[in-house]
Amino acid sequence: MMSTLLVVVIVLAIAFDYINGFHDAANSIATVVSTKVLTPAMAVLWAAIFNFAAYFYFTDHKVANTIAKTVLEEYITLEVIFAGLLAAIGWNLFTWYYGVPSSSSHTLIGGFAGSGMAYAFILGADPIHAINIDATLKIIAFIVLAPIIGMTISIIITLIVINLAKNSRPSVAEKWFKVLQLVSSAGLSFAHGGNDAQKVMGIILVAMVAGGYMENTEHMPEWIPLTCYAAIAAGTMSGGWKIVKTMGTKITKVTPLEGVCAESAGAVTLGITEHFGIPASTTHTITGAIIGVGVVKRVSAVRWGVTISLLWAWILTIPVSALLGALSLVIVHYLL
């Protein structure tokens, strides 16, 4: 039978997944809303459907396995996971409230790593030894690589599409790109669900092992992915309108053609990272892709001041979440 703390940890993890959904909903619907292809209500429904549809395709759970190995097994306890989730939820709600599109993925990783390091310190061990360095460095590298890859693919796709459509009548082309944007938005939502839902799956899986309910992380019970995909889809249904405004209008003005290119680039990038089991940030990826379509027009079309502000949020997310995770662990450890 599950302990009370294990049940609380699982509920918190699912709550984080739900928050992840409405926090990151903007990533997959911002351009389709800003180009008026869909109303906000229809856009979140469209995104949620494809968030959940990813459950039927992404069955290898490579990203979940990477998250599960962020902290070494000997330093994972229910207290550590509980504290990490508290930190991640706190930072996610803070950035959502102020409309900052930070990464839910890196928030979760930072909180988990910070609480694991604090636990190692309490035990008298070197905090760095609590972390899987290889997995952590891979995740940190993609803070930089994900937006660069997204931007590069976006530029390539945009140039190809512009050349293919250069002889088309503007009214006909715009009509087709509005239809195609439904497809590209669905693809991005599909990839978002496949990548982000797995992060919480990894946390629940290690919680089950730490709570003594499972022997190892080799086999994941089917209710875990089903619940996580449902939670992130439900969160997406709740929307995230402040961040939609930042992503859809503040970085650069986006047309239906550019929306198709940015969303397609984001979906391709997330598909690549999922294939290699890298928990990349949907936020970072689509931001890079939106910058890419803006750069194709002209460099000055991108509002670089907004972009630099976003960059600071990205840089700070893991260390701030780690600090919050460490503080939460200390408080939880001496109270429980």
GROMACS .gro file of C-alpha atoms in nm:
model
  336
    1MET     CA    1   0.000   0.000   0.000
    2MET     CA    2   0.130   0.349  -0.085
    3SER     CA    3   0.245   0.570   0.201
    4THR     CA    4   0.077   0.907   0.258
    5LEU     CA    5   0.390   1.095   0.147
    6LEU     CA    6   0.413   0.892  -0.174
    7VAL     CA    7   0.050   0.974  -0.255
    8VAL     CA    8   0.116   1.344  -0.184
    9VAL     CA    9   0.425   1.338  -0.410
   10ILE     CA   10   0.231   1.176  -0.696
   11VAL     CA   11  -0.053   1.429  -0.660
   12LEU     CA   12   0.199   1.715  -0.659
   13ALA     CA   13   0.371   1.574  -0.967
   14ILE     CA   14   0.039   1.554  -1.153
   15ALA     CA   15  -0.039   1.910  -1.037
   16PHE     CA   16   0.295   2.022  -1.180
   17ASP     CA   17   0.208   1.849  -1.508
   18TYR     CA   18  -0.122   2.038  -1.516
   19ILE     CA   19   0.057   2.368  -1.445
   20ASN     CA   20   0.311   2.279  -1.713
   21GLY     CA   21   0.019   2.250  -1.955
   22PHE     CA   22  -0.125   2.597  -1.898
   23HIS     CA   23   0.222   2.751  -1.849
   24ASP     CA   24   0.348   2.613  -2.182
   25ALA     CA   25   0.019   2.623  -2.375
   26ALA     CA   26   0.138   2.949  -2.525
   27ASN     CA   27   0.425   2.771  -2.695
   28SER     CA   28   0.199   2.570  -2.922
   29ILE     CA   29  -0.090   2.815  -2.971
   30ALA     CA   30   0.067   3.163  -2.963
   31THR     CA   31   0.122   3.197  -3.337
   32VAL     CA   32  -0.208   3.035  -3.439
   33VAL     CA   33  -0.392   3.281  -3.209
   34SER     CA   34  -0.190   3.588  -3.308
   35THR     CA   35  -0.257   3.520  -3.679
   36LYS     CA   36  -0.630   3.476  -3.597
   37VAL     CA   37  -0.643   3.131  -3.756
   38LEU     CA   38  -0.817   3.007  -3.439
   39THR     CA   39  -0.987   3.181  -3.151
   40PRO     CA   40  -0.810   3.138  -2.815
   41ALA     CA   41  -1.076   2.890  -2.696
   42MET     CA   42  -1.052   2.677  -3.010
   43ALA     CA   43  -0.673   2.697  -3.006
   44VAL     CA   44  -0.638   2.553  -2.655
   45LEU     CA   45  -0.883   2.274  -2.739
   46TRP     CA   46  -0.687   2.196  -3.057
   47ALA     CA   47  -0.357   2.192  -2.867
   48ALA     CA   48  -0.494   1.980  -2.581
   49ILE     CA   49  -0.622   1.713  -2.821
   50PHE     CA   50  -0.278   1.672  -2.975
   51ASN     CA   51  -0.102   1.694  -2.637
   52PHE     CA   52  -0.295   1.385  -2.533
   53ALA     CA   53  -0.265   1.214  -2.873
   54ALA     CA   54   0.112   1.194  -2.814
   55TYR     CA   55   0.038   0.924  -2.553
   56PHE     CA   56  -0.033   0.677  -2.832
   57TYR     CA   57   0.294   0.744  -3.017
   58PHE     CA   58   0.570   0.821  -2.766
   59THR     CA   59   0.598   0.485  -2.595
   60ASP     CA   60   0.975   0.453  -2.550
   61HIS     CA   61   0.984   0.705  -2.260
   62LYS     CA   62   1.347   0.804  -2.325
   63VAL     CA   63   1.300   1.155  -2.185
   64ALA     CA   64   1.138   1.011  -1.869
   65ASN     CA   65   1.441   0.787  -1.819
   66THR     CA   66   1.678   1.085  -1.849
   67ILE     CA   67   1.483   1.283  -1.589
   68ALA     CA   68   1.475   0.981  -1.356
   69LYS     CA   69   1.855   0.967  -1.364
   70THR     CA   70   1.922   1.337  -1.298
   71VAL     CA   71   1.987   1.267  -0.930
   72LEU     CA   72   2.177   0.950  -0.836
   73GLU     CA   73   1.961   0.680  -0.681
   74GLU     CA   74   2.128   0.681  -0.338
   75TYR     CA   75   2.028   1.045  -0.288
   76ILE     CA   76   1.667   1.009  -0.401
   77THR     CA   77   1.406   0.998  -0.125
   78LEU     CA   78   1.042   1.099  -0.116
   79GLU     CA   79   1.149   1.409   0.077
   80VAL     CA   80   1.390   1.505  -0.202
   81ILE     CA   81   1.125   1.461  -0.471
   82PHE     CA   82   0.862   1.644  -0.264
   83ALA     CA   83   1.094   1.942  -0.208
   84GLY     CA   84   1.194   1.952  -0.574
   85LEU     CA   85   0.831   1.959  -0.684
   86LEU     CA   86   0.747   2.239  -0.440
   87ALA     CA   87   1.029   2.446  -0.585
   88ALA     CA   88   0.930   2.373  -0.945
   89ILE     CA   89   0.563   2.455  -0.888
   90GLY     CA   90   0.653   2.778  -0.707
   91TRP     CA   91   0.881   2.905  -0.984
   92ASN     CA   92   0.638   2.801  -1.258
   93LEU     CA   93   0.351   2.990  -1.097
   94PHE     CA   94   0.572   3.293  -1.037
   95THR     CA   95   0.686   3.315  -1.401
   96TRP     CA   96   0.334   3.242  -1.530
   97TYR     CA   97   0.190   3.524  -1.316
   98TYR     CA   98   0.437   3.773  -1.463
   99GLY     CA   99   0.397   3.639  -1.818
  100VAL     CA  100   0.756   3.516  -1.849
  101PRO     CA  101   0.787   3.210  -2.080
  102SER     CA  102   1.045   3.023  -1.873
  103SER     CA  103   1.105   2.651  -1.914
  104SER     CA  104   0.890   2.412  -1.710
  105SER     CA  105   1.138   2.138  -1.798
  106HIS     CA  106   1.434   2.321  -1.653
  107THR     CA  107   1.230   2.431  -1.351
  108LEU     CA  108   1.157   2.068  -1.268
  109ILE     CA  109   1.514   1.957  -1.329
  110GLY     CA  110   1.657   2.245  -1.127
  111GLY     CA  111   1.425   2.186  -0.831
  112PHE     CA  112   1.495   1.811  -0.829
  113ALA     CA  113   1.872   1.857  -0.859
  114GLY     CA  114   1.882   2.128  -0.593
  115SER     CA  115   1.694   1.921  -0.337
  116GLY     CA  116   1.913   1.617  -0.415
  117MET     CA  117   2.229   1.821  -0.362
  118ALA     CA  118   2.096   1.963  -0.034
  119TYR     CA  119   2.018   1.610   0.087
  120ALA     CA  120   2.372   1.498   0.002
  121PHE     CA  121   2.507   1.795   0.200
  122ILE     CA  122   2.294   1.701   0.503
  123LEU     CA  123   2.437   1.348   0.480
  124GLY     CA  124   2.789   1.493   0.481
  125ALA     CA  125   2.861   1.409   0.116
  126ASP     CA  126   2.980   1.637  -0.162
  127PRO     CA  127   2.660   1.787  -0.313
  128ILE     CA  128   2.801   1.756  -0.666
  129HIS     CA  129   2.823   1.379  -0.619
  130ALA     CA  130   2.443   1.363  -0.592
  131ILE     CA  131   2.405   1.468  -0.955
  132ASN     CA  132   2.441   1.261  -1.270
  133ILE     CA  133   2.689   1.493  -1.439
  134ASP     CA  134   2.651   1.348  -1.789
  135ALA     CA  135   2.272   1.380  -1.790
  136THR     CA  136   2.285   1.727  -1.633
  137LEU     CA  137   2.542   1.864  -1.878
  138LYS     CA  138   2.333   1.734  -2.169
  139ILE     CA  139   2.028   1.916  -2.033
  140ILE     CA  140   2.221   2.240  -1.969
  141ALA     CA  141   2.376   2.229  -2.317
  142PHE     CA  142   2.031   2.231  -2.472
  143ILE     CA  143   1.943   2.557  -2.298
  144VAL     CA  144   2.167   2.703  -2.569
  145LEU     CA  145   2.129   2.441  -2.842
  146ALA     CA  146   1.748   2.406  -2.849
  147PRO     CA  147   1.675   2.768  -2.951
  148ILE     CA  148   1.969   2.770  -3.195
  149ILE     CA  149   1.852   2.448  -3.359
  150GLY     CA  150   1.493   2.577  -3.365
  151MET     CA  151   1.605   2.906  -3.520
  152THR     CA  152   1.826   2.736  -3.780
  153ILE     CA  153   1.555   2.492  -3.891
  154SER     CA  154   1.304   2.777  -3.894
  155ILE     CA  155   1.522   2.988  -4.122
  156ILE     CA  156   1.573   2.694  -4.361
  157ILE     CA  157   1.202   2.608  -4.373
  158THR     CA  158   1.103   2.974  -4.418
  159LEU     CA  159   1.342   3.026  -4.709
  160ILE     CA  160   1.220   2.707  -4.878
  161VAL     CA  161   0.852   2.798  -4.831
  162ILE     CA  162   0.901   3.156  -4.952
  163ASN     CA  163   1.067   3.030  -5.271
  164LEU     CA  164   0.796   2.771  -5.330
  165ALA     CA  165   0.519   3.026  -5.281
  166LYS     CA  166   0.677   3.327  -5.456
  167ASN     CA  167   0.462   3.292  -5.769
  168SER     CA  168   0.136   3.238  -5.583
  169ARG     CA  169  -0.130   3.505  -5.548
  170PRO     CA  170  -0.109   3.656  -5.196
  171SER     CA  171  -0.478   3.594  -5.118
  172VAL     CA  172  -0.460   3.228  -5.228
  173ALA     CA  173  -0.129   3.171  -5.046
  174GLU     CA  174  -0.260   3.322  -4.723
  175LYS     CA  175  -0.568   3.099  -4.738
  176TRP     CA  176  -0.352   2.788  -4.776
  177PHE     CA  177  -0.112   2.891  -4.502
  178LYS     CA  178  -0.401   2.939  -4.260
  179VAL     CA  179  -0.503   2.579  -4.326
  180LEU     CA  180  -0.144   2.458  -4.300
  181GLN     CA  181  -0.104   2.642  -3.970
  182LEU     CA  182  -0.364   2.411  -3.818
  183VAL     CA  183  -0.141   2.120  -3.919
  184SER     CA  184   0.184   2.280  -3.795
  185SER     CA  185   0.022   2.387  -3.466
  186ALA     CA  186  -0.106   2.032  -3.417
  187GLY     CA  187   0.243   1.897  -3.485
  188LEU     CA  188   0.399   2.131  -3.229
  189SER     CA  189   0.134   2.041  -2.968
  190PHE     CA  190   0.193   1.673  -3.039
  191ALA     CA  191   0.569   1.710  -2.991
  192HIS     CA  192   0.516   1.929  -2.682
  193GLY     CA  193   0.297   1.663  -2.519
  194GLY     CA  194   0.542   1.386  -2.610
  195ASN     CA  195   0.839   1.568  -2.461
  196ASP     CA  196   0.696   1.747  -2.160
  197ALA     CA  197   0.459   1.484  -2.020
  198GLN     CA  198   0.751   1.243  -1.995
  199LYS     CA  199   0.936   1.467  -1.752
  200VAL     CA  200   0.674   1.419  -1.484
  201MET     CA  201   0.650   1.049  -1.570
  202GLY     CA  202   1.018   1.018  -1.477
  203ILE     CA  203   0.959   1.194  -1.143
  204ILE     CA  204   0.663   0.972  -1.052
  205LEU     CA  205   0.859   0.663  -1.151
  206VAL     CA  206   1.152   0.741  -0.918
  207ALA     CA  207   0.903   0.834  -0.644
  208MET     CA  208   0.747   0.488  -0.672
  209VAL     CA  209   1.090   0.330  -0.633
  210ALA     CA  210   1.195   0.562  -0.348
  211GLY     CA  211   0.866   0.488  -0.171
  212GLY     CA  212   0.931   0.115  -0.190
  213TYR     CA  213   0.631   0.054  -0.415
  214MET     CA  214   0.847  -0.064  -0.706
  215GLU     CA  215   1.187  -0.234  -0.715
  216ASN     CA  216   1.338  -0.040  -1.008
  217THR     CA  217   1.260   0.200  -1.292
  218GLU     CA  218   1.279  -0.061  -1.567
  219HIS     CA  219   0.905  -0.106  -1.615
  220MET     CA  220   0.661   0.183  -1.599
  221PRO     CA  221   0.300   0.107  -1.496
  222GLU     CA  222   0.064   0.217  -1.774
  223TRP     CA  223  -0.139   0.447  -1.548
  224ILE     CA  224   0.161   0.682  -1.514
  225PRO     CA  225   0.190   0.793  -1.881
  226LEU     CA  226  -0.189   0.791  -1.923
  227THR     CA  227  -0.235   1.020  -1.621
  228CYS     CA  228   0.052   1.251  -1.720
  229TYR     CA  229  -0.070   1.300  -2.075
  230ALA     CA  230  -0.423   1.365  -1.949
  231ALA     CA  231  -0.294   1.618  -1.693
  232ILE     CA  232  -0.086   1.818  -1.940
  233ALA     CA  233  -0.378   1.822  -2.187
  234ALA     CA  234  -0.613   1.946  -1.914
  235GLY     CA  235  -0.361   2.216  -1.823
  236THR     CA  236  -0.336   2.326  -2.185
  237MET     CA  237  -0.714   2.361  -2.189
  238SER     CA  238  -0.674   2.621  -1.913
  239GLY     CA  239  -0.459   2.838  -2.141
  240GLY     CA  240  -0.190   3.090  -2.052
  241TRP     CA  241  -0.287   3.417  -2.213
  242LYS     CA  242  -0.013   3.641  -2.072
  243ILE     CA  243   0.256   3.421  -2.221
  244VAL     CA  244   0.061   3.390  -2.548
  245LYS     CA  245   0.097   3.767  -2.585
  246THR     CA  246   0.474   3.754  -2.531
  247MET     CA  247   0.532   3.461  -2.767
  248GLY     CA  248   0.284   3.562  -3.036
  249THR     CA  249   0.335   3.937  -3.066
  250LYS     CA  250   0.623   4.077  -2.862
  251ILE     CA  251   0.915   3.890  -3.023
  252THR     CA  252   0.816   3.966  -3.384
  253LYS     CA  253   0.495   4.007  -3.581
  254VAL     CA  254   0.397   3.668  -3.724
  255THR     CA  255   0.199   3.601  -4.043
  256PRO     CA  256   0.029   3.266  -4.123
  257LEU     CA  257   0.326   3.171  -4.346
  258GLU     CA  258   0.570   3.247  -4.067
  259GLY     CA  259   0.350   3.071  -3.813
  260VAL     CA  260   0.361   2.753  -4.022
  261CYS     CA  261   0.739   2.774  -4.053
  262ALA     CA  262   0.801   2.848  -3.683
  263GLU     CA  263   0.567   2.576  -3.558
  264SER     CA  264   0.705   2.321  -3.804
  265ALA     CA  265   1.060   2.402  -3.696
  266GLY     CA  266   0.963   2.370  -3.330
  267ALA     CA  267   0.794   2.033  -3.388
  268VAL     CA  268   1.095   1.897  -3.581
  269THR     CA  269   1.340   2.013  -3.313
  270LEU     CA  270   1.137   1.858  -3.030
  271GLY     CA  271   1.102   1.536  -3.228
  272ILE     CA  272   1.480   1.517  -3.264
  273THR     CA  273   1.543   1.580  -2.894
  274GLU     CA  274   1.280   1.325  -2.791
  275HIS     CA  275   1.441   1.065  -3.017
  276PHE     CA  276   1.769   1.109  -2.832
  277GLY     CA  277   1.605   1.125  -2.489
  278ILE     CA  278   1.695   1.489  -2.425
  279PRO     CA  279   1.445   1.685  -2.212
  280ALA     CA  280   1.458   2.001  -2.422
  281SER     CA  281   1.250   2.307  -2.345
  282THR     CA  282   0.947   2.369  -2.565
  283THR     CA  283   0.966   2.734  -2.463
  284HIS     CA  284   1.327   2.774  -2.576
  285THR     CA  285   1.265   2.581  -2.896
  286ILE     CA  286   0.965   2.776  -3.022
  287THR     CA  287   1.120   3.108  -2.919
  288GLY     CA  288   1.423   3.028  -3.134
  289ALA     CA  289   1.192   2.929  -3.419
  290ILE     CA  290   0.993   3.254  -3.397
  291ILE     CA  291   1.319   3.452  -3.394
  292GLY     CA  292   1.422   3.256  -3.705
  293VAL     CA  293   1.119   3.366  -3.909
  294GLY     CA  294   1.175   3.722  -3.794
  295VAL     CA  295   1.542   3.718  -3.897
  296VAL     CA  296   1.448   3.603  -4.249
  297LYS     CA  297   1.248   3.927  -4.293
  298ARG     CA  298   1.525   4.141  -4.148
  299VAL     CA  299   1.727   4.137  -3.828
  300SER     CA  300   1.555   4.452  -3.704
  301ALA     CA  301   1.215   4.275  -3.726
  302VAL     CA  302   1.302   4.089  -3.407
  303ARG     CA  303   1.250   4.283  -3.084
  304TRP     CA  304   1.587   4.194  -2.936
  305GLY     CA  305   1.516   4.372  -2.608
  306VAL     CA  306   1.234   4.127  -2.536
  307THR     CA  307   1.454   3.837  -2.648
  308ILE     CA  308   1.735   3.938  -2.409
  309SER     CA  309   1.485   3.954  -2.121
  310LEU     CA  310   1.370   3.601  -2.207
  311LEU     CA  311   1.734   3.488  -2.219
  312TRP     CA  312   1.789   3.607  -1.864
  313ALA     CA  313   1.484   3.409  -1.750
  314TRP     CA  314   1.626   3.099  -1.920
  315ILE     CA  315   1.969   3.142  -1.759
  316LEU     CA  316   1.822   3.196  -1.412
  317THR     CA  317   1.560   2.917  -1.418
  318ILE     CA  318   1.781   2.620  -1.325
  319PRO     CA  319   1.993   2.792  -1.055
  320VAL     CA  320   1.693   2.968  -0.897
  321SER     CA  321   1.487   2.647  -0.903
  322ALA     CA  322   1.783   2.456  -0.759
  323LEU     CA  323   1.817   2.709  -0.476
  324LEU     CA  324   1.444   2.688  -0.405
  325GLY     CA  325   1.469   2.307  -0.414
  326ALA     CA  326   1.757   2.311  -0.166
  327LEU     CA  327   1.574   2.546   0.072
  328SER     CA  328   1.256   2.339   0.044
  329LEU     CA  329   1.449   2.022   0.123
  330VAL     CA  330   1.605   2.172   0.434
  331ILE     CA  331   1.266   2.288   0.559
  332VAL     CA  332   1.093   1.958   0.474
  333HIS     CA  333   1.376   1.747   0.618
  334TYR     CA  334   1.362   1.913   0.959
  335LEU     CA  335   0.983   1.932   0.973
  336LEU     CA  336   0.889   1.578   0.861
   0.00000   0.00000   0.00000
